[in-house]
Amino acid sequence: MNKDVYTLGMDRGWNIIDARSSTQVMSSPDVIIIGSGAGGATAAAALAKFGKRVLILEEGSLKTAKDFHNDELKAYAELYQEGALRTSKDGGISILQGRTVGGTTTVNWTSSFRTPASTLSYWRTHFGIADAQEDLLRPYFERIEQRLHIERWAASPNENNAVIQRGCDRLGWQWDVIPRNVQGCWNLGYCGTGCPTNAKQSMLVTSIPEALDHGAQLIHSTRVQQLVWDNDRVTGVICQPMDSHLHDTQGDVIHINAPLVILAGGAINSPGVLLRSQVPNPHRTLGRRTFLHPVCMNMAVFDHAIDGFYGAPQSIYSDEFNAIPDGPELGFKIEVAPMQPSIVSALMGEFGEQHHQRMQQLANSNLMLALMRDGFHQDDPGGQVELRKNGDAVLDYPLRAHLWATCKQAFLRMAKVQFAAGARSVMPVHALGQACTSLAEYETHLQQLPMRIFDVRLSSAHVMGGCGMSQRPEDGVVDPSGRHHQLHNLYIFDGSIFPSSIGANPQMSIYAWTQKLTEALIERLR
Ligand SMILES: Cc1cc2nc3c(=O)[nH]c(=O)nc-3n(C[C@H](O)[C@H](O)[C@H](O)COP(=O)(O)OP(=O)(O)OC[C@H]3O[C@@H](n4cnc5c(N)ncnc54)[C@H](O)[C@@H]3O)c2cc1C
């Protein structure tokens, strides 16, 4: 196993501070970066290499390979926003986001897709983002792919993923292999609880170390409460340490000034910081157009072992239904989810003995998901980030009729794949869902199921938008360079700047766009 990157780095003199025990902030930073995830870490590495004094502020704590023990309950509590219990405002969608050094990349499942051409075209046409072109982005994607060792997964897919391959083959539907950002992966399958071998090329083991090697300071376990601004400029930030359990803030507030601030707290959290700061919002665009790739799922049982808790979590996908439709119904990407017992038990449904029986079939079960591509139609404006009374950000994401119509389509198509792959039974992940032993029975069952909040177990691991890029200030929060439309030394480099969802797992889009926008920023700073 690789030696712990952070133990070695600290020995070399990395400047890392736990805000709960020290207040030794670097003097006169050139740039403050809020958040250490996909966007924040990418920007930090580039700016530190350019010679800037970079200060990274991260709300989560520093957990590294030596802390990752494939322990679901500990990991969800320690590494995820709101202990992995974040939901949309009405509770209809459970929302997973990371909160730790490396951000969500520390806990993600390593699927690595470029931004689809159809998404770029939509952004050009509807938001005036001229650079949203495959040719212009290609060099950035190529560099990221090289840097994070992104390659199509060469090993055989685990059985959970092979179900998509087999089912689609039999139906004549498109499928392909997923590229992953791993190096020397042990195929453990517990990516979602932090990689214990450092094989996952997350920001925790790549860009954050690179930034630290170039003199950046990382202060973790501190939440930026507000930006301080005056006229058209941000002058600094106000942050506060988290308490010992990282539940809430506690202790002395710190003011830090810098001539440049990059907000990279991720969707929901970045708009939350701006709302708390009461920044100018003349067109009421802040927090609007937040998208989730809402997910609905089907559970299938096979006669043979699937063991979906082991092996690369996602290695096969199907885009058979992932085009942008003409109407408000959504396209969807078909993938599977890893099947660690704690998280899957929440989806199995039923209580007591019946729940027990379903869980006993875990090793033979396959969990397929449809990742819906929201935000590509005028009648699909996504959600709005708001503040709770205590100042925490929350997403109001109305569940509209076209989403339910898409769920119905997606349930049925996933069942077709699962039965074609040889499933003994298939059950929609729905409060009233029952295992059906034929496609005809499933179709009848589906017709009777109400498509409504709480019954359909919707979830999301991809939060995007809320600080959208736009040419015109009327249409978004930042311009196509990532600069805030009203505050001219504030940049936002994270998934919140996307004007729609991506239509594919988003981490690569965030790396590539951030790399591009940071390099352009560096040119302006020269
Ligand atoms: C379980 C799971 C699996 C996933 N799998 C994949 C996958 O396989 N492929 C893929 O492409 N995508 C995947 N994703 C999504 C992907 O990882 C995220 O979309 C991406 O990391 C988001 O990048 P970001 O920079 O916007 O925010 P993040 O990476 O979430 O980083 C934001 C950071 O900012 C910190 N922060 C927030 N507010 C503050 C504040 N006020 N002060 C200080 N710090 C703050 C947060 O704690 C966090 O660490 C997955 C997500 C989850 C939850």
XYZ file of C-alpha atoms and ligand atoms in Angstrom:
579
model
C 0.000 0.000 0.000
C 1.206 3.557 -0.750
C 2.489 5.521 2.221
C 0.048 8.137 3.469
C 0.571 11.167 1.232
C -0.168 13.587 4.066
C 2.170 11.984 6.592
C 4.983 12.360 4.057
C 3.927 15.881 3.094
C 3.718 17.107 6.679
C 7.248 15.768 7.184
C 8.298 17.927 4.216
C 6.748 20.978 5.869
C 3.284 21.281 4.333
C 1.345 24.158 5.851
C -1.860 22.533 7.127
C -3.855 23.933 10.025
C -6.847 22.514 11.895
C -8.926 25.637 12.615
C -10.219 24.044 15.825
C -6.758 24.123 17.390
C -4.788 26.888 15.650
C -5.326 30.363 14.227
C -2.003 30.725 12.414
C -3.295 32.064 9.116
C -0.690 32.840 6.441
C 0.050 36.561 6.187
C -1.218 38.502 3.174
C -2.540 35.733 0.933
C -2.833 36.689 -2.746
C -5.912 34.548 -3.134
C -8.394 32.856 -0.829
C -10.010 29.698 -2.189
C -13.167 28.552 -0.424
C -13.518 24.766 -0.729
C -10.969 22.066 -1.584
C -13.009 19.905 -3.983
C -12.931 19.439 -7.753
C -12.968 23.160 -8.545
C -11.123 24.576 -5.525
C -8.221 22.125 -5.619
C -7.733 22.476 -9.380
C -7.578 26.269 -9.093
C -5.334 26.089 -6.004
C -2.730 23.904 -7.727
C -2.568 26.131 -10.818
C -2.349 29.396 -8.868
C 0.198 28.073 -6.346
C 2.378 26.787 -9.205
C 2.125 30.238 -10.786
C 3.668 31.617 -7.571
C 0.621 33.061 -5.829
C 0.252 32.823 -2.067
C -2.808 30.590 -1.945
C -4.945 30.071 1.150
C -7.465 27.199 0.965
C -10.329 27.212 3.483
C -12.245 23.944 3.876
C -15.251 23.286 6.077
C -14.667 19.528 6.313
C -11.826 17.909 8.198
C -8.660 16.304 6.879
C -9.156 12.554 6.554
C -6.649 10.538 4.578
C -6.052 6.957 3.442
C -5.072 5.867 6.936
C -8.534 6.959 8.183
C -10.481 5.097 5.479
C -11.541 1.641 6.641
C -14.502 0.818 4.355
C -16.709 1.698 7.319
C -19.930 3.076 5.879
C -21.487 4.609 8.965
C -18.331 6.400 10.080
C -17.620 7.620 6.553
C -21.096 9.027 5.904
C -21.009 10.915 9.203
C -17.481 12.250 8.738
C -17.068 12.813 5.011
C -20.468 13.981 3.727
C -22.505 17.177 3.975
C -25.004 16.924 6.833
C -23.773 13.422 7.636
C -25.136 12.197 4.261
C -28.653 13.171 5.383
C -28.976 16.282 3.212
C -32.260 16.432 1.297
C -34.119 18.901 -0.876
C -36.312 21.333 1.087
C -39.439 19.159 0.991
C -37.434 15.999 1.683
C -38.307 14.526 -1.730
C -34.736 13.985 -2.941
C -31.835 12.803 -0.838
C -28.676 14.686 -1.846
C -25.165 13.317 -1.375
C -22.251 15.787 -1.368
C -18.826 15.535 0.216
C -17.505 17.664 3.055
C -13.871 16.867 3.650
C -10.491 17.830 2.241
C -10.725 16.942 -1.458
C -14.453 17.687 -1.375
C -16.807 15.260 -3.070
C -13.918 13.855 -5.139
C -12.679 12.101 -1.977
C -15.874 10.037 -1.835
C -16.957 9.840 -5.462
C -17.121 6.730 -7.611
C -14.437 7.735 -10.184
C -16.563 7.747 -13.369
C -14.937 10.271 -15.692
C -16.821 11.651 -18.703
C -16.122 14.717 -20.829
C -18.928 17.284 -21.130
C -21.287 15.965 -23.853
C -21.256 17.964 -27.112
C -25.035 18.425 -26.924
C -24.683 20.104 -23.505
C -22.003 22.474 -24.811
C -24.189 23.342 -27.767
C -27.113 24.118 -25.421
C -24.916 26.474 -23.372
C -23.705 28.280 -26.499
C -27.204 28.746 -27.825
C -29.061 29.592 -24.625
C -26.431 31.280 -22.434
C -24.002 32.836 -24.927
C -21.022 30.809 -23.688
C -18.934 30.999 -26.861
C -16.125 28.775 -25.502
C -18.480 25.866 -24.888
C -16.972 23.957 -27.808
C -15.470 20.497 -27.932
C -12.389 21.681 -29.857
C -11.581 24.436 -27.374
C -12.040 22.177 -24.351
C -10.244 19.133 -25.774
C -6.710 20.165 -24.642
C -7.953 20.701 -21.081
C -9.710 17.344 -20.995
C -6.631 15.633 -22.417
C -4.410 17.191 -19.783
C -6.792 16.260 -16.948
C -7.067 12.712 -18.283
C -3.298 12.373 -18.300
C -2.864 13.975 -14.902
C -5.544 11.891 -13.157
C -4.670 8.666 -15.033
C -8.134 8.516 -16.565
C -8.624 5.480 -18.770
C -11.430 3.185 -19.794
C -11.706 0.537 -17.082
C -9.668 -2.325 -18.517
C -10.599 -5.051 -16.020
C -13.829 -7.016 -16.425
C -16.824 -5.177 -14.997
C -18.227 -6.584 -11.776
C -21.522 -8.452 -12.180
C -23.513 -5.405 -11.067
C -22.197 -3.482 -14.102
C -22.180 -6.520 -16.394
C -25.983 -6.576 -16.104
C -26.126 -3.378 -18.199
C -23.718 -4.816 -20.750
C -25.579 -8.133 -21.086
C -29.056 -6.641 -21.046
C -28.249 -3.926 -23.591
C -26.492 -6.432 -25.861
C -29.603 -8.607 -25.909
C -31.869 -5.620 -26.571
C -29.555 -4.112 -29.197
C -29.177 -0.972 -27.062
C -26.031 1.169 -26.810
C -23.594 0.609 -23.930
C -19.940 1.422 -23.351
C -17.124 1.187 -20.815
C -16.678 4.002 -18.278
C -13.286 5.731 -17.982
C -12.085 6.023 -14.343
C -9.567 8.234 -12.528
C -7.618 5.500 -10.752
C -4.044 4.266 -10.662
C -3.378 0.747 -9.399
C -6.986 0.269 -8.252
C -7.488 -2.698 -5.904
C -11.089 -3.112 -7.113
C -12.348 -2.921 -3.527
C -15.596 -1.154 -4.408
C -15.690 1.147 -1.389
C -14.820 4.386 -3.245
C -17.741 6.105 -1.504
C -16.129 5.751 1.913
C -12.732 7.147 0.855
C -10.031 5.180 -0.963
C -7.826 3.332 1.554
C -5.072 2.672 -1.026
C -4.795 6.141 -2.640
C -5.567 4.531 -5.996
C -8.406 6.974 -6.622
C -6.880 10.074 -8.163
C -9.077 12.416 -6.160
C -8.158 15.989 -5.318
C -7.080 14.725 -1.886
C -4.057 12.948 -3.383
C -3.377 15.024 -6.531
C -4.102 18.752 -6.747
C -4.225 19.581 -3.022
C -0.748 18.013 -2.484
C 0.489 19.883 -5.565
C -0.779 23.177 -4.164
C 0.795 22.411 -0.763
C 4.099 21.539 -2.443
C 4.018 25.023 -3.956
C 3.519 26.806 -0.655
C -0.265 26.941 -0.319
C -1.774 26.871 3.164
C -4.737 24.592 3.879
C -6.961 25.460 6.822
C -9.544 22.755 7.340
C -12.504 22.433 9.717
C -13.441 26.063 9.148
C -16.573 27.362 7.454
C -16.617 30.564 5.465
C -19.720 32.262 6.770
C -19.630 35.348 4.601
C -17.705 37.349 2.073
C -16.947 40.952 2.980
C -17.531 43.286 0.034
C -17.715 46.943 -0.797
C -19.046 48.455 -4.034
C -17.853 46.117 -6.780
C -15.093 44.319 -4.858
C -14.716 41.602 -2.264
C -12.226 42.554 0.437
C -12.065 39.279 2.340
C -13.948 36.551 4.150
C -15.298 35.827 7.613
C -14.849 32.257 8.760
C -15.441 30.289 11.925
C -14.075 26.933 13.139
C -16.349 23.915 13.206
C -17.102 22.189 16.516
C -15.368 18.948 17.456
C -18.064 16.821 15.744
C -18.166 19.134 12.698
C -21.887 19.632 13.312
C -21.890 23.399 13.590
C -19.560 26.347 13.917
C -18.113 27.258 17.286
C -15.416 29.586 18.577
C -13.847 32.819 17.456
C -14.695 34.304 14.091
C -11.679 35.170 11.911
C -11.504 37.913 9.251
C -9.042 37.278 6.428
C -8.401 39.785 3.652
C -7.149 39.097 0.141
C -7.212 40.915 -3.200
C -8.765 37.912 -4.955
C -11.356 35.379 -3.779
C -12.346 32.141 -5.512
C -15.537 30.530 -4.289
C -15.536 26.744 -4.806
C -17.881 25.391 -2.150
C -19.828 23.356 -4.707
C -23.440 23.790 -5.788
C -25.907 24.583 -2.964
C -23.024 25.690 -0.685
C -21.515 28.351 -2.979
C -24.860 30.088 -3.564
C -25.404 29.694 0.199
C -22.239 31.685 0.969
C -23.328 34.416 -1.471
C -26.861 34.579 -0.054
C -25.496 34.863 3.500
C -23.188 37.641 2.275
C -26.118 39.496 0.685
C -24.047 40.153 -2.431
C -25.638 42.162 -5.253
C -28.265 40.051 -6.996
C -30.026 42.530 -9.279
C -31.629 39.940 -11.557
C -32.593 37.446 -8.826
C -30.483 34.787 -10.549
C -28.507 33.703 -7.467
C -29.296 30.130 -6.423
C -31.693 29.675 -9.348
C -31.306 26.926 -11.938
C -29.817 24.374 -9.561
C -29.876 20.895 -11.054
C -29.503 17.424 -9.599
C -29.473 14.674 -12.220
C -32.337 13.209 -10.145
C -32.004 9.444 -9.933
C -34.642 6.707 -9.732
C -33.661 3.069 -9.279
C -34.668 -0.536 -9.887
C -33.558 -3.480 -7.758
C -33.276 -6.862 -9.532
C -32.553 -10.296 -8.073
C -30.559 -12.893 -10.008
C -30.028 -16.619 -9.477
C -26.277 -16.120 -9.324
C -24.107 -13.914 -7.113
C -23.792 -10.257 -8.119
C -21.763 -9.039 -5.111
C -22.341 -5.425 -6.129
C -20.537 -4.190 -3.024
C -17.184 -5.276 -4.507
C -15.368 -4.069 -7.600
C -15.251 -0.782 -9.518
C -18.588 0.825 -8.594
C -19.344 2.051 -12.113
C -17.686 0.624 -15.215
C -20.502 0.274 -17.801
C -23.172 2.787 -18.855
C -25.861 3.121 -21.502
C -26.764 6.376 -23.250
C -29.547 4.748 -25.260
C -32.045 7.269 -23.799
C -29.729 10.166 -22.950
C -30.449 12.549 -25.831
C -31.987 15.961 -25.118
C -35.671 15.391 -25.920
C -37.810 17.971 -27.741
C -40.342 18.254 -24.913
C -39.916 18.807 -21.172
C -39.413 15.095 -20.417
C -35.817 14.304 -19.577
C -33.181 12.157 -21.204
C -31.462 9.730 -18.829
C -28.191 7.868 -18.533
C -28.313 4.294 -17.236
C -25.644 3.242 -14.720
C -25.498 1.141 -11.556
C -24.818 2.110 -7.949
C -22.401 0.279 -5.654
C -24.279 -1.854 -3.138
C -22.715 -1.408 0.278
C -25.203 -2.840 2.801
C -25.955 0.218 4.900
C -26.905 2.518 2.043
C -28.747 -0.225 0.139
C -30.770 -1.206 3.197
C -32.365 2.250 3.058
C -33.569 1.475 -0.478
C -34.766 -2.108 -0.006
C -38.060 -1.021 1.550
C -40.429 -2.915 3.859
C -39.909 -3.495 7.592
C -39.035 -6.311 9.968
C -39.128 -9.811 8.519
C -39.870 -8.679 4.937
C -36.991 -6.195 4.994
C -34.790 -8.937 6.410
C -35.738 -11.242 3.538
C -34.896 -8.590 0.969
C -31.546 -7.891 2.617
C -30.771 -11.607 2.594
C -30.826 -11.360 -1.198
C -28.306 -8.510 -1.235
C -25.483 -10.603 -2.671
C -27.705 -11.635 -5.617
C -29.139 -8.153 -6.202
C -28.392 -5.571 -8.873
C -29.125 -1.874 -8.345
C -29.642 0.020 -11.594
C -30.148 3.763 -11.773
C -31.416 6.287 -14.297
C -29.650 9.614 -14.012
C -32.042 12.216 -15.410
C -30.672 15.094 -17.428
C -32.426 18.151 -15.976
C -32.306 21.769 -17.147
C -32.583 21.493 -20.931
C -36.075 22.849 -21.426
C -37.743 26.147 -20.528
C -40.281 24.240 -18.426
C -37.489 22.561 -16.466
C -35.823 25.384 -14.499
C -34.534 23.123 -11.689
C -34.435 24.334 -8.100
C -33.673 27.440 -6.058
C -31.153 27.628 -3.208
C -32.479 29.428 -0.134
C -31.281 29.963 3.419
C -32.808 28.274 6.429
C -33.441 30.412 9.504
C -30.024 29.405 10.889
C -28.279 30.535 7.679
C -27.664 27.049 6.245
C -28.284 26.604 2.533
C -31.158 24.411 1.380
C -32.377 23.566 -2.117
C -36.033 23.969 -3.007
C -36.414 21.568 -5.961
C -40.070 21.231 -7.022
C -40.961 17.784 -8.351
C -42.697 18.581 -11.632
C -44.977 16.411 -13.756
C -42.367 15.834 -16.479
C -39.960 14.384 -13.901
C -42.551 11.822 -12.839
C -43.297 10.994 -16.479
C -39.577 10.430 -17.060
C -39.350 8.247 -13.944
C -42.034 5.966 -15.358
C -40.183 5.641 -18.661
C -36.873 5.066 -16.893
C -38.253 2.419 -14.504
C -39.634 0.435 -17.431
C -36.510 0.683 -19.559
C -34.254 -0.372 -16.695
C -36.539 -3.355 -16.043
C -36.185 -4.333 -19.710
C -32.390 -4.318 -19.355
C -32.505 -6.299 -16.114
C -34.910 -8.962 -17.405
C -32.956 -9.205 -20.666
C -29.821 -9.808 -18.571
C -31.551 -12.736 -16.840
C -33.060 -11.231 -13.678
C -35.307 -13.566 -11.675
C -37.294 -10.566 -10.423
C -37.245 -6.769 -10.698
C -38.651 -4.247 -8.227
C -38.941 -0.477 -8.621
C -37.310 1.322 -5.686
C -40.622 2.762 -4.526
C -42.367 2.642 -1.156
C -45.012 0.335 -2.654
C -42.623 -1.489 -4.994
C -42.927 -5.280 -5.194
C -40.706 -7.823 -6.890
C -42.138 -8.832 -10.296
C -41.070 -12.001 -12.057
C -41.829 -10.972 -15.652
C -41.710 -7.797 -17.689
C -45.478 -7.945 -18.247
C -46.097 -8.193 -14.495
C -43.654 -5.329 -13.884
C -45.413 -3.137 -16.457
C -48.822 -3.717 -14.834
C -47.358 -3.070 -11.374
C -45.738 0.158 -12.602
C -49.048 1.437 -14.001
C -50.562 1.093 -10.523
C -47.751 2.818 -8.653
C -48.289 6.492 -7.796
C -45.405 8.634 -9.011
C -45.244 10.992 -6.057
C -42.968 12.483 -3.443
C -41.526 10.087 -0.822
C -42.962 7.007 -2.569
C -40.433 7.188 -5.400
C -37.078 7.116 -3.624
C -35.319 9.882 -5.549
C -31.707 10.724 -4.891
C -28.865 12.791 -6.302
C -25.076 12.729 -6.116
C -24.549 15.397 -8.793
C -25.489 18.911 -7.764
C -24.876 21.583 -10.395
C -25.809 25.204 -11.056
C -27.100 27.993 -8.842
C -24.313 30.428 -9.858
C -24.706 29.876 -13.586
C -22.359 31.208 -16.264
C -23.956 33.583 -18.741
C -22.923 36.248 -21.181
C -25.730 38.572 -20.044
C -25.957 39.448 -16.318
C -29.730 38.970 -16.618
C -29.249 35.233 -17.229
C -26.735 34.137 -14.604
C -24.367 34.921 -11.739
C -20.889 34.755 -13.324
C -19.651 35.681 -16.785
C -18.071 33.080 -19.101
C -14.683 33.671 -17.395
C -16.172 32.616 -14.042
C -16.076 36.200 -12.742
C -19.028 37.413 -10.707
C -21.159 39.765 -12.786
C -21.219 42.429 -10.065
C -18.151 41.760 -7.825
C -15.124 41.989 -10.054
C -12.439 40.248 -7.975
C -14.692 37.312 -7.084
C -14.519 34.160 -9.212
C -16.576 30.998 -8.863
C -14.893 27.788 -10.014
C -17.007 24.749 -9.182
C -20.042 22.798 -10.341
C -22.350 25.669 -9.419
C -21.419 27.635 -12.559
C -22.979 25.169 -14.995
C -26.113 26.658 -16.583
C -27.791 23.242 -16.827
C -26.958 19.759 -15.656
C -24.139 18.058 -17.576
C -25.942 14.939 -18.776
C -22.999 12.813 -17.593
C -21.219 12.412 -14.262
C -19.823 15.911 -13.725
C -16.376 15.743 -12.108
C -14.394 15.909 -15.387
C -16.414 18.904 -16.546
C -15.543 20.719 -13.312
C -11.824 19.899 -13.581
C -11.573 20.931 -17.229
C -13.629 24.120 -16.972
C -11.768 25.164 -13.817
C -8.393 24.482 -15.436
C -9.386 26.554 -18.455
C -10.820 29.445 -16.442
C -7.894 29.470 -13.985
C -5.338 29.583 -16.801
C -7.217 32.523 -18.318
C -7.244 34.213 -14.902
C -3.483 33.663 -14.566
C -2.972 35.341 -17.952
C -4.868 38.371 -16.671
C -2.791 38.405 -13.454
C 0.559 38.420 -15.296
C -21.267 9.358 -3.621
C -20.896 10.201 -4.812
C -20.376 9.610 -5.942
C -20.028 10.389 -7.045
N -19.460 9.785 -8.128
C -19.073 10.527 -9.181
C -18.428 9.917 -10.288
O -18.190 8.709 -10.296
N -18.075 10.700 -11.329
C -18.338 12.043 -11.347
O -18.037 12.686 -12.350
N -18.925 12.647 -10.303
C -19.271 11.937 -9.215
N -19.819 12.554 -8.129
C -19.982 14.022 -8.153
C -18.669 14.823 -8.153
O -17.713 14.271 -7.284
C -18.991 16.265 -7.774
O -19.915 16.749 -8.731
C -17.788 17.189 -7.745
O -16.809 16.756 -6.844
C -18.248 18.596 -7.339
O -17.137 19.457 -7.366
P -17.228 20.914 -6.727
O -15.901 21.543 -6.855
O -18.397 21.607 -7.306
O -17.590 20.670 -5.180
P -17.001 19.653 -4.123
O -16.084 18.674 -4.750
O -18.165 19.126 -3.381
O -16.122 20.568 -3.162
C -16.676 21.604 -2.389
C -15.938 21.690 -1.063
O -16.209 22.965 -0.480
C -16.408 22.809 0.900
N -17.236 23.928 1.361
C -18.529 24.159 1.065
N -18.955 25.296 1.652
C -17.902 25.779 2.345
C -17.721 26.927 3.180
N -18.718 27.793 3.403
N -16.509 27.120 3.757
C -15.486 26.246 3.540
N -15.615 25.150 2.759
C -16.804 24.919 2.163
C -17.109 21.474 1.021
O -16.968 20.953 2.325
C -16.396 20.655 -0.044
O -15.295 19.980 0.493
C -20.210 11.797 -7.022
C -20.764 12.377 -5.891
C -21.090 11.595 -4.786
C -21.673 12.263 -3.576
